[in-house]
Coordinates of C-alpha atoms in Angstrom, one line a residue:
M1 CA 73.7 46.0 140.6
R2 CA 76.4 47.8 137.7
N3 CA 73.8 48.0 135.6
I4 CA 71.9 49.5 138.9
L5 CA 75.4 51.5 139.3
L6 CA 75.2 53.0 136.6
V7 CA 71.7 54.9 136.2
F8 CA 72.2 56.1 139.8
I9 CA 75.6 57.7 138.7
L10 CA 73.8 59.0 135.4
L11 CA 71.3 60.6 137.1
C12 CA 73.1 62.5 139.9
F13 CA 75.7 63.5 138.4
K14 CA 77.0 65.9 135.1
L15 CA 78.9 63.2 132.7
S16 CA 80.7 64.7 129.6
F17 CA 82.9 63.5 127.3
S18 CA 86.0 65.3 129.1
Q19 CA 85.5 63.0 132.4
S20 CA 84.2 66.3 134.5
I21 CA 81.0 65.5 136.8
S22 CA 79.7 67.9 139.7
G23 CA 77.7 66.5 142.7
D24 CA 78.6 64.7 145.9
I25 CA 82.1 63.9 146.6
E26 CA 81.0 61.2 149.3
I27 CA 77.9 59.9 147.6
Y28 CA 80.7 58.8 144.1
L29 CA 83.1 57.3 146.3
N30 CA 80.5 55.1 148.4
N31 CA 79.1 53.7 144.9
L32 CA 82.5 53.2 143.4
I33 CA 83.3 51.0 146.7
E34 CA 80.0 48.8 147.2
D35 CA 81.2 45.7 145.8
L36 CA 84.7 45.3 146.1
P37 CA 85.3 41.6 145.3
G38 CA 85.3 39.3 148.3
S39 CA 88.4 37.8 149.9
Y40 CA 89.2 34.8 146.9
G41 CA 88.6 35.1 142.8
D42 CA 92.1 36.5 142.5
H43 CA 90.8 40.1 140.7
F44 CA 93.6 41.5 141.9
Q45 CA 96.6 41.9 140.3
Q46 CA 100.0 42.6 141.2
P47 CA 101.5 45.5 138.9
D48 CA 104.8 45.2 137.6
D49 CA 107.6 47.5 137.3
A50 CA 106.9 49.0 133.5
D51 CA 102.8 48.5 134.8
L52 CA 104.0 51.8 137.9
N53 CA 107.1 53.1 136.0
S54 CA 103.8 54.4 134.0
W55 CA 101.6 55.4 137.3
N56 CA 104.5 57.3 138.5
N57 CA 104.6 59.6 135.6
M58 CA 100.6 59.7 135.4
L59 CA 101.2 61.3 138.7
N60 CA 103.8 63.6 137.9
E61 CA 101.6 64.9 134.9
I62 CA 98.7 66.1 137.0
F63 CA 100.6 67.1 139.6
A64 CA 102.1 69.1 136.6
S65 CA 98.5 70.0 135.8
D66 CA 98.9 67.8 132.6
L67 CA 96.2 66.7 132.4
E68 CA 95.6 65.3 128.5
S69 CA 99.3 63.2 129.3
A70 CA 98.0 62.1 132.5
R71 CA 95.5 60.5 130.9
S72 CA 97.1 59.1 127.9
F73 CA 99.4 56.6 130.6
A74 CA 96.1 56.5 133.3
A75 CA 94.1 54.4 129.7
L76 CA 97.3 52.2 130.0
F77 CA 95.7 50.2 132.6
N78 CA 92.3 50.7 132.8
Y79 CA 92.1 53.2 134.5
Q80 CA 90.7 57.2 133.8
I81 CA 90.8 60.6 135.9
T82 CA 87.9 62.0 136.8
H83 CA 87.9 65.7 137.5
M84 CA 85.3 66.2 140.3
T85 CA 83.8 69.8 141.3
D86 CA 81.6 69.7 145.3
T87 CA 78.8 71.3 144.5
T88 CA 77.6 70.8 148.0
I89 CA 81.0 71.5 150.0
Q90 CA 81.0 76.1 151.1
S91 CA 84.0 76.8 148.9
N92 CA 82.8 73.5 145.9
N93 CA 86.4 72.4 146.2
S94 CA 87.5 70.0 143.3
F95 CA 89.4 66.7 143.0
Y96 CA 90.8 64.7 141.1
I97 CA 89.7 61.0 141.0
I98 CA 92.0 57.9 140.1
E99 CA 90.1 55.6 139.4
E100 CA 89.3 52.1 137.6
K101 CA 87.2 52.0 134.3
L102 CA 84.3 49.0 134.2
P103 CA 85.0 46.4 133.6
Q104 CA 87.9 46.0 135.4
S105 CA 90.7 44.2 134.8
N106 CA 93.6 45.2 137.9
Y107 CA 91.8 46.5 140.9
W108 CA 94.3 48.7 142.4
G109 CA 92.2 50.3 143.8
T110 CA 90.9 53.7 144.0
Y111 CA 93.0 57.0 144.6
V112 CA 91.6 61.4 144.7
L113 CA 93.8 64.1 145.2
S114 CA 92.1 67.6 146.3
N115 CA 92.9 70.4 143.9
N116 CA 92.4 72.5 146.8
A117 CA 93.7 71.0 149.5
L118 CA 92.2 72.5 152.9
R119 CA 95.0 70.3 154.9
S120 CA 97.6 69.9 152.6
N121 CA 100.0 67.5 155.4
L122 CA 97.0 65.5 155.7
I123 CA 96.6 62.5 153.7
I124 CA 94.1 59.6 154.8
Q125 CA 94.4 55.8 153.6
A126 CA 92.3 52.5 154.0
P127 CA 93.9 49.9 153.4
H128 CA 91.4 47.3 154.0
P129 CA 87.8 48.5 153.4
E130 CA 86.5 44.9 152.3
Y131 CA 87.6 43.5 155.7
D132 CA 88.5 46.1 158.2
I133 CA 84.5 46.6 158.1
N134 CA 83.4 50.4 157.7
T135 CA 86.7 52.1 157.1
G136 CA 86.3 52.9 153.2
Y137 CA 83.4 54.6 154.5
Q138 CA 84.9 55.9 157.4
G139 CA 88.0 57.8 155.5
I140 CA 85.6 58.7 152.4
Y141 CA 83.1 60.8 155.1
C142 CA 86.4 62.5 157.0
F143 CA 88.0 62.9 153.4
K144 CA 85.1 65.1 152.6
Q145 CA 84.9 67.4 156.1
L146 CA 88.5 67.4 156.2
I147 CA 89.9 67.8 153.2
P148 CA 93.3 66.4 153.2
A149 CA 95.9 66.2 150.5
A150 CA 94.3 62.4 149.6
L151 CA 92.2 59.2 150.3
F152 CA 93.6 55.9 149.2
I153 CA 91.4 52.9 149.3
S154 CA 92.0 49.3 148.6
G155 CA 90.3 47.6 145.6
T156 CA 89.6 44.4 147.1
H157 CA 89.5 42.5 150.2
R158 CA 93.0 42.3 151.4
C159 CA 93.0 37.8 150.7
N160 CA 91.3 38.3 147.3
H161 CA 94.4 36.4 145.4
S162 CA 96.5 33.2 146.2
E163 CA 99.5 34.7 145.8
Y164 CA 101.9 35.3 149.0
S165 CA 103.6 38.5 149.4
D166 CA 107.4 38.2 149.3
C167 CA 107.8 40.6 152.0
S168 CA 108.6 39.6 156.1
G169 CA 105.8 39.2 158.0
T170 CA 102.5 36.4 158.5
T171 CA 98.9 36.2 159.2
S172 CA 96.3 34.6 160.3
V173 CA 93.4 36.9 159.1
C174 CA 93.2 34.6 156.0
G175 CA 93.0 31.4 157.4
T176 CA 95.9 29.7 159.4
S177 CA 99.2 31.5 159.8
S178 CA 100.3 32.3 155.7
P179 CA 102.4 35.1 154.4
Y180 CA 100.7 38.0 153.4
R181 CA 99.5 37.2 150.0
I182 CA 99.6 40.4 147.5
S183 CA 96.5 41.4 147.7
D184 CA 96.7 43.4 150.9
N185 CA 98.1 46.4 150.1
P186 CA 100.2 47.1 153.5
H187 CA 102.2 44.1 152.9
N188 CA 103.4 44.4 149.5
T189 CA 106.0 47.1 148.1
Q190 CA 104.9 45.8 144.3
S191 CA 101.7 47.8 144.7
V192 CA 100.5 50.8 143.0
F193 CA 99.0 52.1 146.8
Q194 CA 102.4 51.2 147.6
K195 CA 103.9 53.8 145.2
T196 CA 101.9 56.4 145.5
T197 CA 102.7 56.9 148.8
E198 CA 106.3 57.0 148.3
F199 CA 105.0 59.7 145.3
L200 CA 103.4 61.6 147.7
F201 CA 105.8 61.0 150.8
N202 CA 108.3 62.3 148.4
R203 CA 106.7 65.2 147.4
S204 CA 106.5 66.9 150.7
E205 CA 107.8 67.3 154.0
T206 CA 105.5 67.3 156.0
S207 CA 103.0 65.0 154.9
V208 CA 101.4 62.3 157.6
F209 CA 99.3 59.6 156.5
V210 CA 96.8 57.6 158.4
Q211 CA 95.5 54.4 158.3
L212 CA 92.1 53.5 159.2
H213 CA 92.3 49.5 160.6
G214 CA 89.8 47.8 162.4
F215 CA 90.0 44.7 164.8
G216 CA 88.2 42.0 166.5
K217 CA 88.1 43.3 170.4
R218 CA 89.2 40.9 172.9
S219 CA 89.2 40.8 176.6
S220 CA 92.3 42.0 177.2
D221 CA 92.4 44.3 174.6
P222 CA 92.0 48.7 174.5
Y223 CA 89.2 49.9 172.0
V224 CA 92.2 51.8 170.0
I225 CA 95.3 50.3 168.8
M226 CA 97.6 53.5 167.9
S227 CA 101.0 53.2 166.0
N228 CA 104.2 55.0 164.3
G229 CA 105.3 51.5 163.3
T230 CA 108.1 51.8 165.4
R231 CA 108.9 52.4 169.0
F232 CA 110.9 55.4 169.5
T233 CA 108.9 58.8 170.2
P234 CA 109.3 61.3 167.2
E235 CA 109.2 65.1 168.0
N236 CA 106.0 65.7 166.1
D237 CA 103.7 62.6 168.3
Y238 CA 101.4 62.5 165.7
V239 CA 100.0 59.9 167.5
S240 CA 99.8 61.2 170.8
L241 CA 98.1 64.1 169.5
I242 CA 95.7 61.5 168.1
Q243 CA 94.5 60.2 171.0
E244 CA 94.1 63.0 172.9
G245 CA 91.8 64.1 169.6
L246 CA 89.2 60.5 169.9
E247 CA 90.1 61.1 174.2
H248 CA 87.8 64.6 174.1
A249 CA 85.7 63.0 171.4
D250 CA 84.8 60.0 173.2
P251 CA 86.0 59.8 177.3
S252 CA 84.8 56.1 177.4
L253 CA 87.9 55.4 174.6
T254 CA 90.8 53.0 175.7
F255 CA 93.8 53.1 173.9
K256 CA 97.4 51.3 173.3
S257 CA 100.0 52.7 171.7
A258 CA 103.4 51.2 170.6
H259 CA 106.1 53.8 171.1
I260 CA 104.5 54.4 174.5
D261 CA 103.9 50.9 176.0
D262 CA 107.1 49.0 174.4
T263 CA 105.8 45.6 176.4
W264 CA 102.4 46.1 174.1
T265 CA 103.0 43.1 170.7
R266 CA 99.5 43.3 169.0
L267 CA 98.6 44.9 165.5
I268 CA 101.2 47.7 166.0
A269 CA 101.9 47.4 162.4
F270 CA 105.7 47.1 162.6
S271 CA 106.0 45.5 158.9
N272 CA 103.7 48.2 157.2
T273 CA 105.3 48.0 154.2
Q274 CA 104.3 51.9 154.0
G275 CA 104.9 52.5 157.4
R276 CA 108.3 50.9 156.5
Y277 CA 109.0 53.7 153.9
I278 CA 108.3 57.0 155.2
N279 CA 109.6 55.4 159.0
G280 CA 112.9 55.4 156.4
S281 CA 113.5 51.8 155.9
Q282 CA 116.2 50.7 153.4
D283 CA 114.3 47.4 152.4
P284 CA 110.2 48.2 153.7
C285 CA 109.6 45.0 151.9
Y286 CA 111.8 42.9 154.0
E287 CA 113.5 45.5 156.9
N288 CA 112.2 46.7 159.8
A289 CA 112.2 50.9 160.7
T290 CA 114.5 51.9 163.1
V291 CA 113.7 55.4 163.4
S292 CA 110.5 57.2 162.8
E293 CA 109.5 61.2 161.7
G294 CA 105.2 60.3 163.2
R295 CA 104.5 61.2 159.7
F296 CA 102.8 57.8 159.8
V297 CA 99.9 56.6 161.6
H298 CA 98.2 53.4 162.0
I299 CA 94.6 52.8 164.1
E300 CA 93.3 50.0 165.0
Q301 CA 89.6 50.5 165.7
E302 CA 87.4 48.5 167.5
R303 CA 84.4 48.4 165.4
Y304 CA 81.4 49.7 167.5
K305 CA 83.0 52.6 169.2
L306 CA 83.8 53.9 166.4
R307 CA 83.6 52.1 163.5
A308 CA 80.0 51.0 163.0
D309 CA 78.7 54.4 161.4
E310 CA 79.0 58.2 160.5
Y311 CA 78.7 58.3 164.8
G312 CA 81.3 57.4 164.9
W313 CA 82.9 58.1 162.4
A314 CA 82.5 61.7 163.3
K315 CA 84.5 61.1 166.7
M316 CA 88.0 60.1 163.9
Y317 CA 87.2 63.2 161.9
S318 CA 86.6 65.6 165.4
A319 CA 89.9 64.1 166.3
L320 CA 91.6 64.2 162.8
E321 CA 90.3 68.4 162.7
E322 CA 91.5 69.0 165.8
V323 CA 95.3 67.9 165.3
F324 CA 95.9 68.8 161.3
S325 CA 94.6 72.5 160.8
I326 CA 93.0 74.1 158.0
D327 CA 95.9 75.6 156.8
T328 CA 95.5 79.7 156.0
I329 CA 97.9 80.8 154.3
T330 CA 97.0 78.9 150.9
T331 CA 95.2 81.2 149.3
S332 CA 92.6 78.2 147.9
V333 CA 90.9 79.3 151.8
K334 CA 90.8 83.0 151.8
N335 CA 86.7 82.0 150.8
F336 CA 86.7 79.0 152.4
K337 CA 83.7 78.7 155.9
K338 CA 83.0 75.4 157.2
D339 CA 78.9 74.9 157.6
E340 CA 78.7 78.5 156.9
D341 CA 74.6 77.1 156.6
L342 CA 74.8 76.2 160.7
L343 CA 76.3 78.3 163.9
I344 CA 75.3 77.0 167.2
Y345 CA 76.2 80.1 170.2
P346 CA 77.7 79.7 172.6
N347 CA 80.6 76.7 172.7
P348 CA 80.7 75.1 174.5
N349 CA 77.8 76.0 176.6
N350 CA 76.0 74.4 179.6
G351 CA 73.5 72.5 177.4
E352 CA 71.2 74.8 176.6
F353 CA 71.9 76.6 173.4
K354 CA 70.6 78.2 169.6
I355 CA 71.1 76.9 165.9
E356 CA 71.4 79.5 162.7
L357 CA 69.6 77.8 159.7
N358 CA 68.4 79.2 156.8
R359 CA 65.9 77.0 155.7
N360 CA 63.8 74.4 156.5
S361 CA 66.1 71.8 158.0
Q362 CA 65.1 68.4 160.0
I363 CA 68.5 68.3 163.0
Y364 CA 69.3 65.3 164.9
I365 CA 72.2 65.2 168.0
Y366 CA 73.8 62.1 169.1
N367 CA 76.4 61.7 172.2
N368 CA 79.1 60.3 171.9
L369 CA 77.6 56.5 172.4
G370 CA 75.9 57.5 169.1
S371 CA 72.8 57.5 170.6
I372 CA 69.6 60.5 169.3
V373 CA 69.9 62.8 172.4
Y374 CA 67.1 65.3 170.3
N375 CA 65.5 65.6 167.4
Y376 CA 63.8 68.2 165.6
F377 CA 61.5 68.1 162.1
N378 CA 60.5 70.1 159.2
T379 CA 61.8 73.4 161.0
N380 CA 61.6 76.7 159.0
A381 CA 62.9 78.9 162.6
K382 CA 65.5 80.9 161.7
V383 CA 66.8 80.4 165.5
L384 CA 65.8 77.2 166.4
S385 CA 66.4 77.4 170.8
I386 CA 67.6 73.9 171.8
D387 CA 67.9 72.6 175.8
L388 CA 69.9 70.0 176.1
N389 CA 69.9 70.5 180.7
D390 CA 69.0 66.8 181.0
Q391 CA 72.7 65.6 179.2
P392 CA 75.7 65.2 180.9
S393 CA 78.9 67.4 180.5
G394 CA 80.5 66.4 177.1
F395 CA 80.9 66.0 172.9
Y396 CA 77.9 66.3 171.3
F397 CA 77.3 65.5 167.9
L398 CA 74.8 67.8 165.0
K399 CA 72.7 66.6 162.2
V400 CA 71.4 68.9 159.6
V401 CA 69.9 67.2 156.8
Q402 CA 68.3 69.8 153.9
E403 CA 67.1 69.1 150.4
D404 CA 70.2 69.4 148.9
K405 CA 73.0 69.0 151.7
I406 CA 74.2 67.8 155.3
L407 CA 75.6 69.2 157.6
H408 CA 77.2 68.1 160.4
S409 CA 79.0 70.4 163.5
K410 CA 80.3 69.4 166.9
F411 CA 79.7 71.5 170.0
V412 CA 80.3 70.6 173.9
I413 CA 78.2 70.3 177.3
T414 CA 80.4 71.7 180.2
K415 CA 78.3 72.2 183.2
Q416 CA 79.7 73.5 186.2
T417 CA 79.8 70.8 189.5
D418 CA 79.8 71.8 193.5
K419 CA 83.5 70.9 194.5

């Protein structure tokens, strides 16, 4: 599998000795996480204090724009810093991908930093990409669409290592009820995942960390369980704002939030060490936070509504886009045009609308359940008129496949009804 992957990367990206590449960041990152180690094998190696100090120095050098020094630190633990320009994004954004070289020996995960973030206050984290099915791919999808400040993806299954974490809390996900494993990044302060969270949190007073999780839904459960890591309602209530965005994308979703329903106790993330740190716990390994500024958002998702495929992922992207707007004062986004080859009008509409295109395309339209309601192939029309009068009011997602890119957008059908 790795030989096939290597050939694929060499064909699809321009590699150079300076670790600079170009191509599609979503494809590149998807391939990096395709074969993450599973629930056994002890692949994950817990970093010691010296490792974490060197990792912190590496991050400092990246933000000081001294890439040569940063790469020297990265080499100490078998990592490299790949500078990637995504040629499928209209603004040609570039990124630093902090990834472990093959053969891997530490499995600390992959970390992506945006050089020109469009949403500099948003950081997306996928702590359980192997256990919480598709959350890694969902995080990558949302990252490319939104271009936030950073993306974290853990390097193994959460149960990969047999050794227990010192941090408080128990779980039965690895078998019988027991302490969390050291490979479970949201429950281990002695991890690169934790230290990178702390580093980026301390660099910005406005950054919001959104963790994407998944759960097996019981009959008594809602489709989405959300938490800020406490029972407190912060002034900036990002949990509630994201819930509103998800409700707009799919009105059939149901929710529970720990700070709104204080009787709800399932999957509320109070022992999450990143959440504890962000919320100001004096000892994130052992102590729950007692206050919250709302900058930690823990989202547990039922599989089929939101995690199953890119049409569910698009609902999460749509909600995050609604809450986290583009930084218009940032000079790097002055020339950014979202989906410049794709214009839908009017939007909202009554089911009749037009799409402007500039090349041959394949058109797919999905409702908020992920079902195809319209498709049209190999059109060379510059303006395509579409009639969806038979569809009900709601959010719809448009996918346009062209030779060198895939574009996504959304629109709303609103129909007047007799009172």
